Short mmCIF file of C-alpha atoms in Angstrom, two decimals:
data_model
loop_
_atom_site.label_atom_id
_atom_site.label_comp_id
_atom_site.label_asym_id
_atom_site.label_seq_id
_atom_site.Cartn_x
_atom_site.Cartn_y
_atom_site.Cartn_z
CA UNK A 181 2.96 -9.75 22.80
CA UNK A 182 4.45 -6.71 24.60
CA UNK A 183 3.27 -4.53 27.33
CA UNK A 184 2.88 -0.59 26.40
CA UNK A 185 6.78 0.11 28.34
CA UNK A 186 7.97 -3.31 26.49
CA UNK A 187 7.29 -1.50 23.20
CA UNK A 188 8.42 2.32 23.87
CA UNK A 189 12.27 0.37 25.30
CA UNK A 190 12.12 -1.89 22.36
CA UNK A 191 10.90 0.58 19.46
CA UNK A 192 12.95 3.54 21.61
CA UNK A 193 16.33 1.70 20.53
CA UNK A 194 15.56 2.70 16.27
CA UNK A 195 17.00 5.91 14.84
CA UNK A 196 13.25 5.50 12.92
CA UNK A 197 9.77 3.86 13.10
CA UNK A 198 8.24 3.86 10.01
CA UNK A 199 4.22 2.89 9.82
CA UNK A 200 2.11 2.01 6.59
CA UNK A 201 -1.50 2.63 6.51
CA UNK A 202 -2.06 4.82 9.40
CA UNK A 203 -5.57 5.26 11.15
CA UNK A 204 -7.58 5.44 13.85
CA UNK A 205 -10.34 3.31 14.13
CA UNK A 206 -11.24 3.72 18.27
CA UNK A 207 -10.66 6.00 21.25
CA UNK A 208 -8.55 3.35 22.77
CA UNK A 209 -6.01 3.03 19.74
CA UNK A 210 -6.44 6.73 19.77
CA UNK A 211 -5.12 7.29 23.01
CA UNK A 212 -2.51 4.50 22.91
CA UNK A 213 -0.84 5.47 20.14
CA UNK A 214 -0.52 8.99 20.63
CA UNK A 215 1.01 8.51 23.97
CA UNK A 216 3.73 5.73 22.44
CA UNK A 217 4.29 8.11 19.51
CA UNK A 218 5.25 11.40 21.86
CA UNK A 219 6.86 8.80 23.82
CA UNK A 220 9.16 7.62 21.32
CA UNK A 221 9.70 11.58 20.11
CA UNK A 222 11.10 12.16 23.39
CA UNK A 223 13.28 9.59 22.87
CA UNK A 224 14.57 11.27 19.84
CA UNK A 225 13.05 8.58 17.83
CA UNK A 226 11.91 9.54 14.12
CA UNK A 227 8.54 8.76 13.37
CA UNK A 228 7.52 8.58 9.44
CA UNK A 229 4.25 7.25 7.86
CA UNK A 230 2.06 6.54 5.64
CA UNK A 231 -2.06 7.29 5.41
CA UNK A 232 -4.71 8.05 2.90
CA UNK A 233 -6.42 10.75 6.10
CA UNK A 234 -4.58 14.01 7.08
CA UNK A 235 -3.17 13.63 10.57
CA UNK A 236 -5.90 16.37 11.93
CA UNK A 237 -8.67 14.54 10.35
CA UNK A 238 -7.67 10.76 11.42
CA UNK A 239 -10.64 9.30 13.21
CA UNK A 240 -13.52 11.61 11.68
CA UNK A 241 -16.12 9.50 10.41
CA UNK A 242 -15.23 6.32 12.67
CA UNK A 243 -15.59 7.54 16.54
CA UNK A 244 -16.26 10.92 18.48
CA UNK A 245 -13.28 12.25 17.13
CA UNK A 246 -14.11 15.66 18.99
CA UNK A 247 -13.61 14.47 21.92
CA UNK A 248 -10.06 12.86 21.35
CA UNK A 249 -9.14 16.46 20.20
CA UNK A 250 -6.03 16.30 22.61
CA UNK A 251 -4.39 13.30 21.29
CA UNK A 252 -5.63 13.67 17.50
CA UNK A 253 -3.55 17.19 18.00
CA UNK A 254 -1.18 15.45 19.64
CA UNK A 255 -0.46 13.17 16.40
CA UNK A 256 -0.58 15.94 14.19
CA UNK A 257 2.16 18.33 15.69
CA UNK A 258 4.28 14.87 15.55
CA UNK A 259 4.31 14.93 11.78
CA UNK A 260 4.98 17.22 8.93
CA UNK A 261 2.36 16.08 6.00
CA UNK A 262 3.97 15.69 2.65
CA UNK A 263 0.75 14.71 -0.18
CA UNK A 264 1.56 13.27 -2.97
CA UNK A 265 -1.26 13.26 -5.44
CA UNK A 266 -1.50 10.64 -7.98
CA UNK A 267 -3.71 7.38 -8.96
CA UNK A 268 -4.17 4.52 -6.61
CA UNK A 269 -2.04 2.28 -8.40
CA UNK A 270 -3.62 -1.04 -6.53
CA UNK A 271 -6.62 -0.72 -8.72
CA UNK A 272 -4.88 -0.76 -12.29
CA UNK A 273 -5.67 -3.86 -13.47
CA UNK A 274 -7.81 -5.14 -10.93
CA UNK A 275 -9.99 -8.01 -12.46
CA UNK A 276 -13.90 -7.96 -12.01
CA UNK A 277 -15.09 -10.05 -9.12
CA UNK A 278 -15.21 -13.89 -10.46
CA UNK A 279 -18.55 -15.54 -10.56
CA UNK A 280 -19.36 -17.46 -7.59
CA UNK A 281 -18.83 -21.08 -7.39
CA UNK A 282 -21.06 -23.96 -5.76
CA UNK A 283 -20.12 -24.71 -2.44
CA UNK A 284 -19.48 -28.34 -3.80
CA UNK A 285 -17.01 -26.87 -6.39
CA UNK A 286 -15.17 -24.67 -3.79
CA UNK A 287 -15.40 -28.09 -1.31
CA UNK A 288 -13.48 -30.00 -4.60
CA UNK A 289 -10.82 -27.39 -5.30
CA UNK A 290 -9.89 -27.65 -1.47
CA UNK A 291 -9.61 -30.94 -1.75
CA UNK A 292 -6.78 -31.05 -4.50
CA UNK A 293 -4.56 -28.55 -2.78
CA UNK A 294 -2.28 -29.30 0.39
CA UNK A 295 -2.41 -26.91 3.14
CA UNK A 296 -5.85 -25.50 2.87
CA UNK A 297 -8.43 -24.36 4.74
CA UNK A 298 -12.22 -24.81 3.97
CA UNK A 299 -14.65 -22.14 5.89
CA UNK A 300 -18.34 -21.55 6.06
CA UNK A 301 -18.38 -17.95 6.21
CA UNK A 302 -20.80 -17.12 8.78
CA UNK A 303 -18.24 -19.97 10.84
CA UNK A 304 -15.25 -18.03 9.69
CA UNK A 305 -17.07 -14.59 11.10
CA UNK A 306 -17.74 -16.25 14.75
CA UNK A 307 -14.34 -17.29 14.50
CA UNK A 308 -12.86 -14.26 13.81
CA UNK A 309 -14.80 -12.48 16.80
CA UNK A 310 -13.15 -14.56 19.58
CA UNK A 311 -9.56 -13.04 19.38
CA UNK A 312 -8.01 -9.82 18.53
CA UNK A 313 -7.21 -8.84 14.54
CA UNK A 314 -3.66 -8.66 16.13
CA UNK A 315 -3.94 -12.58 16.41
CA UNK A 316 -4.73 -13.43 13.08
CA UNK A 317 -2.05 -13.75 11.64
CA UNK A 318 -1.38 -17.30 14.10
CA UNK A 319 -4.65 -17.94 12.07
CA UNK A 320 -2.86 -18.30 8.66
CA UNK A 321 0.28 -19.83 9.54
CA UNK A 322 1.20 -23.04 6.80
CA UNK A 323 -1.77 -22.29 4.99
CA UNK A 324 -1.12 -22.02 1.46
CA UNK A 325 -5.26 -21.44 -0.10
CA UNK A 326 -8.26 -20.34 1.67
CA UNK A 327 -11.31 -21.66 0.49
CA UNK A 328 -14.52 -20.36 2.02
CA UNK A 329 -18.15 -21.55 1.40
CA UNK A 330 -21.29 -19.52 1.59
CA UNK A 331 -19.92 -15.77 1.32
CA UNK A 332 -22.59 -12.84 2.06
CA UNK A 333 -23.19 -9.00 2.22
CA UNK A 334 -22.35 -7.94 5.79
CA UNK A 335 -24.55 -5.49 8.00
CA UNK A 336 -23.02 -5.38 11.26
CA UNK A 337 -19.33 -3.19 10.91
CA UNK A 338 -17.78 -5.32 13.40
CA UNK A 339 -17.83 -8.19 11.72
CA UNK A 340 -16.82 -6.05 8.46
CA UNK A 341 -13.85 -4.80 10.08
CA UNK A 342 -12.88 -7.95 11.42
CA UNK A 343 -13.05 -9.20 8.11
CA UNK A 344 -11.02 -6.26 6.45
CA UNK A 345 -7.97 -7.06 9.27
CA UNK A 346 -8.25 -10.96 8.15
CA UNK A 347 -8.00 -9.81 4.36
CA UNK A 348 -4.55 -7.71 5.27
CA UNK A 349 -3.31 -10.51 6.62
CA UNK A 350 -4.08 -12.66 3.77
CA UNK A 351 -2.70 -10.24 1.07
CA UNK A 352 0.31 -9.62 2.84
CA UNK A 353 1.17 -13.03 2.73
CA UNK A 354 0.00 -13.59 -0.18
CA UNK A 355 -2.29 -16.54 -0.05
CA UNK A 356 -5.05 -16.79 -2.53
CA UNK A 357 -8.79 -16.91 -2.17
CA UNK A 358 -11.68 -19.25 -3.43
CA UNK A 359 -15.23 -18.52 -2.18
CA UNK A 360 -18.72 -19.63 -3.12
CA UNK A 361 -21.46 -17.13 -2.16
CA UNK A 362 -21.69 -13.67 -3.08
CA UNK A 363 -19.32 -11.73 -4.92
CA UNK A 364 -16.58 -10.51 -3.21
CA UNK A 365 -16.98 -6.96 -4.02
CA UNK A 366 -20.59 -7.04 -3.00
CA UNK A 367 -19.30 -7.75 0.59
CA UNK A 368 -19.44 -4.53 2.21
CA UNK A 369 -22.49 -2.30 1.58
CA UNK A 370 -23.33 1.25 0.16
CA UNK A 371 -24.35 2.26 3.32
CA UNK A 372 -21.18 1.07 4.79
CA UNK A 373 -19.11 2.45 1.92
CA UNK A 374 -20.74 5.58 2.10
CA UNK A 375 -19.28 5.93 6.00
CA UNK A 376 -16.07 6.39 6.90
CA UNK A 377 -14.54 3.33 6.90
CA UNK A 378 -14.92 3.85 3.13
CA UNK A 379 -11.38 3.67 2.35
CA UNK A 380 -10.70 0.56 4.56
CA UNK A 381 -13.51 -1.83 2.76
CA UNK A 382 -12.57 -0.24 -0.44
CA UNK A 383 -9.10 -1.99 0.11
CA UNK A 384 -10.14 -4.93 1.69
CA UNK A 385 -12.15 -5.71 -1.64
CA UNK A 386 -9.33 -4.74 -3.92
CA UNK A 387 -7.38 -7.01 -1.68
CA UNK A 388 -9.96 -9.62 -1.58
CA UNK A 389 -10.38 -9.55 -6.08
CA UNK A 390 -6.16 -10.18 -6.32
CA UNK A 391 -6.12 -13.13 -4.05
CA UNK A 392 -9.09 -14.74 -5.64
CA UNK A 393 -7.00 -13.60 -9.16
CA UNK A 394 -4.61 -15.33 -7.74
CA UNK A 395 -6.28 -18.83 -6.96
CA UNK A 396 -7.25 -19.47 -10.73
CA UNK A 397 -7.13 -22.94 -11.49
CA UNK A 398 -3.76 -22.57 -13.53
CA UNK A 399 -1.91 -21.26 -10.48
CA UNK A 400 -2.83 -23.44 -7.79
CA UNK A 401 -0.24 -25.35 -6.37
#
C-alpha cells in the first residue's frame, strides 16, 4: 500500500495513466483523487479514462455532489470527453440467472473441486465489512471456484457496494460462481437500481450471471 506522495512519485514517472471505470462514489475519493490527478498534470503526466458518467456529473446521485463542486470541476477541466455511443456489448449474450441450488448441492459441488471456497452469504457480507474493497483481492488469491450458500436481496447499500467491489474482483480474475439462495440478478433491489448506483449493480449482476455461466458443471475443473 502507498501513501498519497508514494503514489504521485511513483505514477509521476509514466508519460500516461490510463483508468477504466471511473467514478466517484464518496467525498473522500472525491477529494483524493482530484488532488493526485492535478498533481500528476503538473507533472506533465497524461491522464486518459474511461466512465459511463460525464466528468461534470460524476458523483450526482451517490453523495452531496454540490458541495464537492471545486474538485468535481477540478476533474472535469482535466479531461476532454470523447462519447462514443453504441450498445453495451457485456450484455450480448448474457444467460438468464440459473435456478438456485440447495445449499447441500452447492456444499457437494465444493467438495469435488480443489481450491474452493464455501460461504454463507450473510458470513461472506460480515466478512467483507472488516477491510477495505482495496483488500479484496488478498481475499481471492489461489482460489479457483467460489461457492456461496444462502444468497439474498440486499437492503442496506453498504453491504451492496461491498459486494459489487468483491464481484470486480472476481470477474477480473475470472473465477466462477456457484450460489444457492436467491437469484443472482434479484440481488440488488428496484429501489436501489432506481438510485444512482444504478450503473454499478447493473454490472455487478452482469458480472455476477458470467461467472456463474462459467461454473457449469462441464467446465469445472
Amino acid at each position: 500500500m502507498f501513501g498519497f506522495a508514494e503514489c504521485v512519485d511513483l505514477l509521476g514517472t509514466y508519460t500516461a495513466v490510463c483508468i477504466d471505470e471511473f467514478e466517484l462514489d464518496d467525498p473522500g475519493n472525491t477529494t483524493l483523487i482530484a488532488r493526485l490527478l492535478s498533481s500528476l498534470v503538473e507533472r506533465g503526466v497524461s491522464v486518459a479514462a474511461t466512465s459511463n458518467t460525464l466528468p461534470e456529473q460524476l458523483g450526482e446521485g451517490r453523495f452531496a455532489a454540490q458541495d464537492f463542486l471545486r474538485e468535481i470541476n477540478t476533474l472535469a477541466s482535466i479531461f476532454t470527453t470523447v462519447r462514443i455511443e453504441g450498445p453495451d456489448y457485456r450484455h450480448r449474450g448474457l444467460p438468464p440467472a440459473p435456478q438456485p441450488l440447495s445449499d447441500e448441492q452447492v456444499a457437494a459441488r465444493a467438495a469435488r473441486v480443489d481450491g474452493a471456497t464455501l460461504d454463507d452469504f450473510d458470513a461472506l457480507c460480515a466478512h467483507l465489512a472488516t477491510m477495505h474493497p482495496s483488500r479484496y483481492l488478498t481475499l481471492i488469491e489461489g482460489v479457483r471456484a467460489v461457492f456461496v450458500t444462502g444468497v439474498h436481496g440486499i437492503d442496506d447499500q453498504n453491504v451492496a457496494l461491498r459486494l459489487v467491489s468483491l464481484a470486480d474482483r472476481l470477474y477480473d480474475a475470472g473465477i466462477p460462481v456457484v450460489a444457492s439462495g436467491a437469484k443472482l440478478d434479484t440481488i440488488f433491489s428496484e429501489e436501489m437500481l432506481a438510485g444512482g448506483y444504478r450503473k454499478k449493480y447493473l454490472r455487478a449482476t452482469s458480472r455476477l450471471l458470467a461467472l456463474t455461466a462459467a461454473a457449469s458443471p462441464a467446465r469445472e475443473p
